[in-house]
Coordinates of C-alpha atoms in Angstrom, one line a residue:
M1067 CA 12.1 19.2 -6.0
A1068 CA 9.8 22.2 -5.5
D1069 CA 7.2 19.9 -3.9
R1070 CA 9.8 18.7 -1.4
E1071 CA 10.9 22.3 -0.6
A1072 CA 7.3 23.3 -0.1
G1073 CA 6.7 20.3 2.1
A1074 CA 9.7 21.1 4.3
G1075 CA 8.5 24.7 4.6
L1076 CA 5.0 23.6 5.6
A1077 CA 6.4 21.1 8.2
A1078 CA 7.6 24.1 10.1
Q1079 CA 4.1 25.5 10.7
G1080 CA 2.6 25.9 14.1
A1081 CA 4.0 24.9 17.5
P1082 CA 7.6 24.4 18.3
P1083 CA 8.9 20.8 17.8
G1084 CA 8.6 20.0 21.5
R1085 CA 4.9 20.8 21.6
R1086 CA 3.7 19.3 18.3
G1087 CA 3.1 15.8 19.7
S1088 CA 0.8 17.3 22.3
D1089 CA -1.3 19.1 19.6
Y1090 CA -2.7 15.9 18.3
A1091 CA -3.4 14.7 21.8
A1092 CA -5.4 17.9 22.5
L1093 CA -7.4 17.4 19.3
S1094 CA -8.0 13.8 20.2
R1095 CA -9.4 14.8 23.6
L1096 CA -11.8 17.2 21.9
I1097 CA -13.0 14.5 19.5
K1098 CA -13.4 11.9 22.1
R1099 CA -15.7 14.2 24.1
T1100 CA -18.1 14.3 21.2
R1101 CA -18.3 10.4 21.0
L1102 CA -17.8 10.6 17.3
L1103 CA -15.4 7.7 17.4
E1104 CA -18.1 5.3 18.6
R1105 CA -19.3 2.7 16.1
R1106 CA -22.5 3.2 14.1
P1107 CA -23.9 -0.4 13.8
G1108 CA -27.4 0.8 12.7
Y1109 CA -26.0 2.9 9.9
Y1110 CA -23.7 0.2 8.6
T1111 CA -26.4 -2.5 8.8
V1112 CA -28.7 -0.5 6.6
K1113 CA -25.8 0.6 4.4
I1114 CA -24.6 -3.0 3.8
V1115 CA -28.1 -4.4 3.3
V1116 CA -29.1 -1.7 0.8
N1117 CA -25.8 -2.0 -1.1
L1118 CA -26.2 -5.8 -1.3
L1119 CA -29.8 -5.4 -2.6
L1120 CA -28.7 -2.9 -5.3
L1121 CA -25.8 -5.2 -6.3
A1122 CA -28.2 -8.1 -6.5
A1123 CA -30.6 -6.0 -8.5
G1124 CA -27.9 -5.2 -11.0
W1125 CA -27.0 -8.9 -11.6
T1126 CA -30.7 -9.8 -11.7
A1127 CA -31.2 -7.2 -14.5
F1128 CA -28.2 -8.6 -16.2
A1129 CA -29.7 -12.2 -16.2
L1130 CA -33.2 -11.0 -17.2
L1131 CA -32.1 -8.8 -20.0
G1132 CA -30.0 -11.4 -21.7
P1133 CA -28.2 -10.8 -25.0
S1134 CA -28.6 -7.1 -25.7
W1135 CA -26.5 -4.0 -26.2
W1136 CA -28.5 -2.4 -23.4
Q1137 CA -26.4 -4.6 -21.1
L1138 CA -23.8 -1.8 -21.3
A1139 CA -26.1 0.3 -19.1
V1140 CA -26.1 -2.6 -16.6
A1141 CA -22.3 -2.6 -16.8
A1142 CA -22.2 1.1 -15.9
F1143 CA -24.6 0.5 -13.0
L1144 CA -22.4 -2.4 -11.7
A1145 CA -19.3 -0.2 -12.0
L1146 CA -21.0 2.2 -9.6
M1147 CA -22.0 -0.7 -7.3
F1148 CA -18.5 -2.3 -7.4
T1149 CA -17.0 1.0 -6.2
Q1150 CA -19.7 1.5 -3.5
T1151 CA -18.9 -2.0 -2.3
A1152 CA -15.2 -1.3 -2.3
F1153 CA -15.9 1.8 -0.1
L1154 CA -17.5 -0.6 2.4
G1155 CA -14.4 -2.8 2.3
H1156 CA -12.3 0.4 2.9
D1157 CA -14.4 1.1 6.0
A1158 CA -14.0 -2.4 7.3
G1159 CA -10.3 -2.2 6.8
H1160 CA -10.2 0.8 9.1
H1161 CA -12.3 -1.0 11.7
Q1162 CA -15.1 1.6 11.3
I1163 CA -17.9 -1.0 11.1
A1164 CA -17.5 -3.3 14.0
A1165 CA -15.6 -3.4 17.3
S1166 CA -14.3 -6.9 16.5
K1167 CA -11.2 -7.1 14.3
R1168 CA -12.3 -10.5 13.1
V1169 CA -15.7 -9.2 12.0
N1170 CA -14.2 -6.3 10.2
G1171 CA -11.8 -8.7 8.5
L1172 CA -14.6 -11.0 7.4
L1173 CA -16.6 -8.1 6.1
G1174 CA -13.6 -6.7 4.3
R1175 CA -12.8 -10.0 2.6
L1176 CA -16.4 -10.6 1.6
H1177 CA -16.8 -7.1 0.1
G1178 CA -13.3 -7.0 -1.4
N1179 CA -12.4 -10.5 -2.5
L1180 CA -15.8 -12.0 -3.2
L1181 CA -17.9 -9.1 -4.4
V1182 CA -15.4 -6.9 -6.1
G1183 CA -12.5 -9.2 -6.9
L1184 CA -9.7 -7.3 -5.0
S1185 CA -7.4 -8.8 -2.4
Y1186 CA -8.4 -7.3 1.0
G1187 CA -5.1 -8.3 2.6
W1188 CA -2.9 -6.8 -0.1
W1189 CA -4.9 -3.6 -0.2
I1190 CA -4.9 -3.2 3.6
A1191 CA -1.1 -3.6 3.8
K1192 CA -0.6 -1.1 1.1
H1193 CA -3.2 1.4 2.4
N1194 CA -1.8 1.3 6.0
R1195 CA 1.6 2.3 4.7
H1196 CA 0.0 5.2 2.9
H1197 CA -1.8 6.3 6.1
A1198 CA 1.4 6.1 8.1
H1199 CA 3.4 8.3 5.6
P1200 CA 1.1 10.2 3.2
N1201 CA 2.9 11.9 0.4
Q1202 CA 6.3 11.0 1.8
V1203 CA 8.8 9.9 -0.9
D1204 CA 9.9 6.2 -0.7
R1205 CA 7.4 5.6 2.1
D1206 CA 4.0 6.2 0.6
P1207 CA 3.2 3.5 -1.9
D1208 CA 0.6 5.7 -3.5
I1209 CA 3.3 8.0 -4.9
A1210 CA 5.8 5.3 -5.7
D1211 CA 7.4 5.4 -9.2
G1212 CA 5.0 3.7 -11.6
P1213 CA 3.1 4.5 -14.8
I1214 CA 2.4 8.0 -13.4
A1215 CA 5.3 10.1 -12.1
F1216 CA 4.3 12.1 -8.9
T1217 CA 7.7 13.8 -8.4
E1218 CA 10.1 15.5 -10.7
D1219 CA 12.9 13.1 -9.6
H1220 CA 10.8 10.2 -10.9
A1221 CA 10.0 12.0 -14.1
R1222 CA 13.7 12.9 -14.9
R1223 CA 14.6 9.2 -14.8
R1224 CA 12.1 8.3 -17.5
R1225 CA 13.3 7.3 -20.9
G1226 CA 11.6 6.2 -24.1
A1227 CA 7.9 5.4 -23.8
A1228 CA 7.9 6.0 -20.1
G1229 CA 9.4 9.4 -20.7
W1230 CA 6.8 10.2 -23.3
L1231 CA 4.1 9.2 -20.9
A1232 CA 5.4 11.4 -18.1
R1233 CA 5.6 14.4 -20.5
H1234 CA 1.9 14.0 -21.4
Q1235 CA 0.6 12.5 -18.2
A1236 CA -1.7 15.3 -17.3
W1237 CA -3.6 14.8 -20.6
L1238 CA -3.5 11.0 -20.2
F1239 CA -4.4 10.8 -16.5
F1240 CA -8.2 10.3 -16.8
P1241 CA -7.9 7.9 -19.8
M1242 CA -5.4 5.9 -17.8
L1243 CA -7.8 5.5 -14.9
L1244 CA -9.9 3.4 -17.3
L1245 CA -7.2 0.7 -16.8
E1246 CA -7.1 1.0 -13.0
G1247 CA -9.8 -1.6 -12.4
I1248 CA -7.9 -4.2 -14.3
N1249 CA -4.7 -3.1 -12.6
L1250 CA -6.2 -3.6 -9.2
H1251 CA -7.3 -7.1 -10.1
V1252 CA -3.9 -8.1 -11.5
A1253 CA -2.1 -6.6 -8.5
S1254 CA -4.4 -8.6 -6.2
V1255 CA -3.7 -11.9 -7.9
R1256 CA 0.1 -11.2 -8.0
A1257 CA 0.0 -10.5 -4.2
L1258 CA -1.8 -13.7 -3.4
L1259 CA 0.6 -15.7 -5.6
D1260 CA 3.7 -14.2 -3.9
R1261 CA 5.3 -16.9 -1.9
G1262 CA 7.3 -14.4 0.0
R1263 CA 4.2 -13.1 1.8
T1264 CA 3.4 -14.4 5.2
G1265 CA 0.1 -15.7 6.6
W1266 CA -0.7 -18.4 4.1
P1267 CA -4.0 -19.5 5.7
A1268 CA -5.4 -16.0 5.2
R1269 CA -4.0 -15.9 1.7
L1270 CA -5.6 -19.2 0.9
A1271 CA -9.0 -18.0 2.1
E1272 CA -8.6 -14.8 0.1
A1273 CA -7.5 -16.7 -3.0
A1274 CA -10.6 -19.0 -2.7
L1275 CA -12.9 -16.0 -2.5
L1276 CA -11.2 -14.2 -5.3
A1277 CA -11.3 -17.3 -7.5
V1278 CA -15.1 -17.6 -6.9
H1279 CA -15.5 -14.0 -8.0
V1280 CA -13.4 -14.2 -11.1
I1281 CA -14.8 -17.6 -12.3
G1282 CA -18.4 -16.5 -11.5
Y1283 CA -18.0 -13.1 -13.1
L1284 CA -16.5 -14.5 -16.4
A1285 CA -18.9 -17.5 -16.5
A1286 CA -21.9 -15.2 -16.1
L1287 CA -20.7 -12.9 -18.9
F1288 CA -19.9 -15.6 -21.4
W1289 CA -22.9 -17.8 -20.5
V1290 CA -25.5 -15.0 -20.9
L1291 CA -23.9 -12.9 -23.6
P1292 CA -22.4 -13.5 -27.0
P1293 CA -18.6 -13.2 -27.0
L1294 CA -18.5 -9.7 -28.5
Q1295 CA -21.1 -8.4 -26.1
A1296 CA -19.4 -10.1 -23.1
V1297 CA -16.1 -8.5 -24.0
C1298 CA -17.7 -5.1 -24.4
F1299 CA -19.5 -5.5 -21.1
L1300 CA -16.3 -6.4 -19.3
L1301 CA -14.4 -3.4 -20.8
V1302 CA -17.2 -0.9 -19.9
Q1303 CA -17.8 -2.3 -16.4
Q1304 CA -14.1 -2.6 -15.5
G1305 CA -13.2 0.7 -17.2
L1306 CA -15.8 2.7 -15.4
F1307 CA -15.1 1.0 -12.2
G1308 CA -11.4 2.0 -12.4
L1309 CA -12.4 5.5 -13.5
Y1310 CA -14.8 5.9 -10.6
M1311 CA -12.3 4.6 -8.1
G1312 CA -9.5 6.8 -9.4
C1313 CA -11.7 9.9 -9.5
S1314 CA -12.7 9.2 -5.8
F1315 CA -9.1 8.7 -4.5
A1316 CA -7.1 11.1 -6.7
P1317 CA -8.4 14.4 -5.1
N1318 CA -7.3 13.2 -1.6
H1319 CA -3.6 13.9 -1.8
K1320 CA -2.4 14.3 -5.4
G1321 CA -1.1 17.8 -5.9
M1322 CA -0.6 18.4 -2.2
P1323 CA 2.8 18.9 -0.6
I1324 CA 5.3 16.0 -0.9
F1325 CA 7.8 15.4 1.8
A1326 CA 11.3 13.9 1.4
R1327 CA 12.0 10.6 3.1
E1328 CA 14.2 12.2 5.7
D1329 CA 11.7 14.9 6.7
K1330 CA 10.5 14.7 10.3
I1331 CA 6.9 15.8 10.7
D1332 CA 4.6 15.3 13.6
F1333 CA 1.5 13.2 13.1
L1334 CA -1.0 16.0 13.1
R1335 CA 0.8 18.1 10.4
R1336 CA 1.8 15.1 8.4
Q1337 CA -1.9 14.1 8.0
V1338 CA -3.4 17.6 7.6
L1339 CA -0.8 19.2 5.3
T1340 CA -0.8 16.4 2.7
S1341 CA -4.6 16.0 2.6
R1342 CA -7.3 17.8 0.7
N1343 CA -11.0 17.9 1.6
I1344 CA -13.8 18.2 -1.0
R1345 CA -16.7 20.6 -0.4
G1346 CA -20.1 19.3 -1.1
H1347 CA -23.3 17.8 0.4
R1348 CA -24.8 14.4 1.2
L1349 CA -24.7 13.4 -2.4
T1350 CA -20.9 14.1 -2.4
D1351 CA -20.6 12.1 0.7
F1352 CA -22.3 9.1 -0.9
M1353 CA -20.5 9.3 -4.3
L1354 CA -17.1 9.7 -2.7
G1355 CA -17.7 7.2 0.1
G1356 CA -16.8 9.8 2.8
L1357 CA -13.3 10.2 1.3
N1358 CA -14.2 13.9 0.8
Y1359 CA -13.4 14.3 4.5
Q1360 CA -9.9 13.2 3.9
I1361 CA -8.3 15.3 6.6
E1362 CA -10.6 14.0 9.3
H1363 CA -10.3 10.5 8.0
H1364 CA -6.5 10.5 8.1
L1365 CA -6.5 12.0 11.6
F1366 CA -9.1 9.5 12.9
P1367 CA -9.1 6.5 10.5
S1368 CA -11.4 4.4 12.7
M1369 CA -14.1 7.1 12.9
P1370 CA -17.3 5.8 11.2
R1371 CA -17.9 7.4 7.8
P1372 CA -21.2 9.2 8.8
N1373 CA -19.4 10.9 11.7
L1374 CA -16.7 12.5 9.6
R1375 CA -18.8 15.5 8.6
H1376 CA -19.6 16.2 12.2
A1377 CA -15.9 16.2 13.1
Q1378 CA -15.0 18.6 10.3
E1379 CA -15.8 21.9 12.1
I1380 CA -13.9 20.8 15.2
V1381 CA -10.8 19.9 13.2
R1382 CA -11.0 22.9 11.0
S1383 CA -11.3 25.3 14.0
F1384 CA -8.4 23.5 15.7
C1385 CA -6.2 23.9 12.7
A1386 CA -7.0 27.6 12.4
Q1387 CA -6.1 28.1 16.1
H1388 CA -2.7 26.4 15.6
H1389 CA -2.0 28.0 12.2
I1390 CA -2.0 24.8 10.2
D1391 CA -3.2 25.0 6.6
Y1392 CA -6.5 23.2 6.2
H1393 CA -7.1 22.7 2.5
E1394 CA -10.6 22.4 1.2
T1395 CA -11.9 23.0 -2.4
G1396 CA -14.6 21.9 -4.8
L1397 CA -14.5 18.6 -6.7
F1398 CA -13.7 20.0 -10.1
H1399 CA -11.1 22.4 -8.7
S1400 CA -9.4 19.5 -7.0
Y1401 CA -9.1 17.7 -10.4
A1402 CA -7.6 20.9 -11.8
Q1403 CA -5.1 21.0 -9.0
V1404 CA -4.2 17.3 -9.6
L1405 CA -3.7 17.9 -13.3
R1406 CA -1.6 21.0 -12.8
H1407 CA 0.6 19.1 -10.5
L1408 CA 1.0 16.2 -13.0
H1409 CA 1.8 18.7 -15.7
A1410 CA 4.4 20.4 -13.6
V1411 CA 6.0 17.1 -12.7
G1412 CA 6.4 16.2 -16.3
G1413 CA 7.8 19.7 -17.2
P1414 CA 11.5 18.8 -17.2
L1415 CA 10.9 16.3 -20.0
R1416 CA 9.2 18.8 -22.3
P1417 CA 12.0 20.3 -24.4
E1418 CA 10.0 23.3 -25.4
L1419 CA 10.2 24.6 -21.8
E1420 CA 13.3 25.9 -20.0
Y1421 CA 14.3 24.5 -16.7

């Protein structure tokens, strides 16, 4: 409830209601003058080629090394590369790579379904809902009631094992991320098998690519490695993949203000007030796939990844002029904020505390 009250208070920041819509239009004009929304085909060509070469190098090392416990190091490297590949699928999903929707869709399915084993169509549908209503209860699927409770209302409804999990979720958050890779694969398969979903030709194409990935991945593991090593490889690779993905996406919005479903917030403030940027340098940009510029990304989703850092000063200055909170912190501080939020959400279920 405190998060919702904070969200409602923040929504009142800045210009009167009648002028808020024009604020984003003014910011958009500033950004368009800089040409930062233009595609970067050279950057993405190099990025995709280098990423594919590194991914191929990882699988080549896997084949050449053969049965060996050193394969767990290869598994860790491939976890890194799976996440980097997923970042490219994310960029394609936002039409950052090419001007053509068809080309972006093709790149997204190749990187998502074929190379990583995630349903591009399912993820895009879910992610677009998140972008439209970040941190808004019952509208943002990323804070829907699930294994982790992101609001006190969700936590209070927990009973039994789910209640125990919510009470201790701050301590269990990072260990649970080790399961996120498997969870994404399972959710992808379930989405493609859902007969209620429309667009069966696209689903059929996605299912074929996903099947090639799953069959090829498992066949390679159990053909090259003894069963025990194959299982350990799978657990390490998928566990670290989920951990890396979760650690990249969690700082973006978790622990930031949460709005009630009925709250009316203009687009600019809805995106800025619920997002958190991560300070850093070019290594941070690489490791987080540009998601460290979350505010700029949410305001201009189609802006190519390398241009986000150049847009930051414009957006930050604009927010300061319009008295809109622009939240930026270090990576480890962001994790601390996330954990404090999760701990507070589970508070009503801890009998040793008074509420």
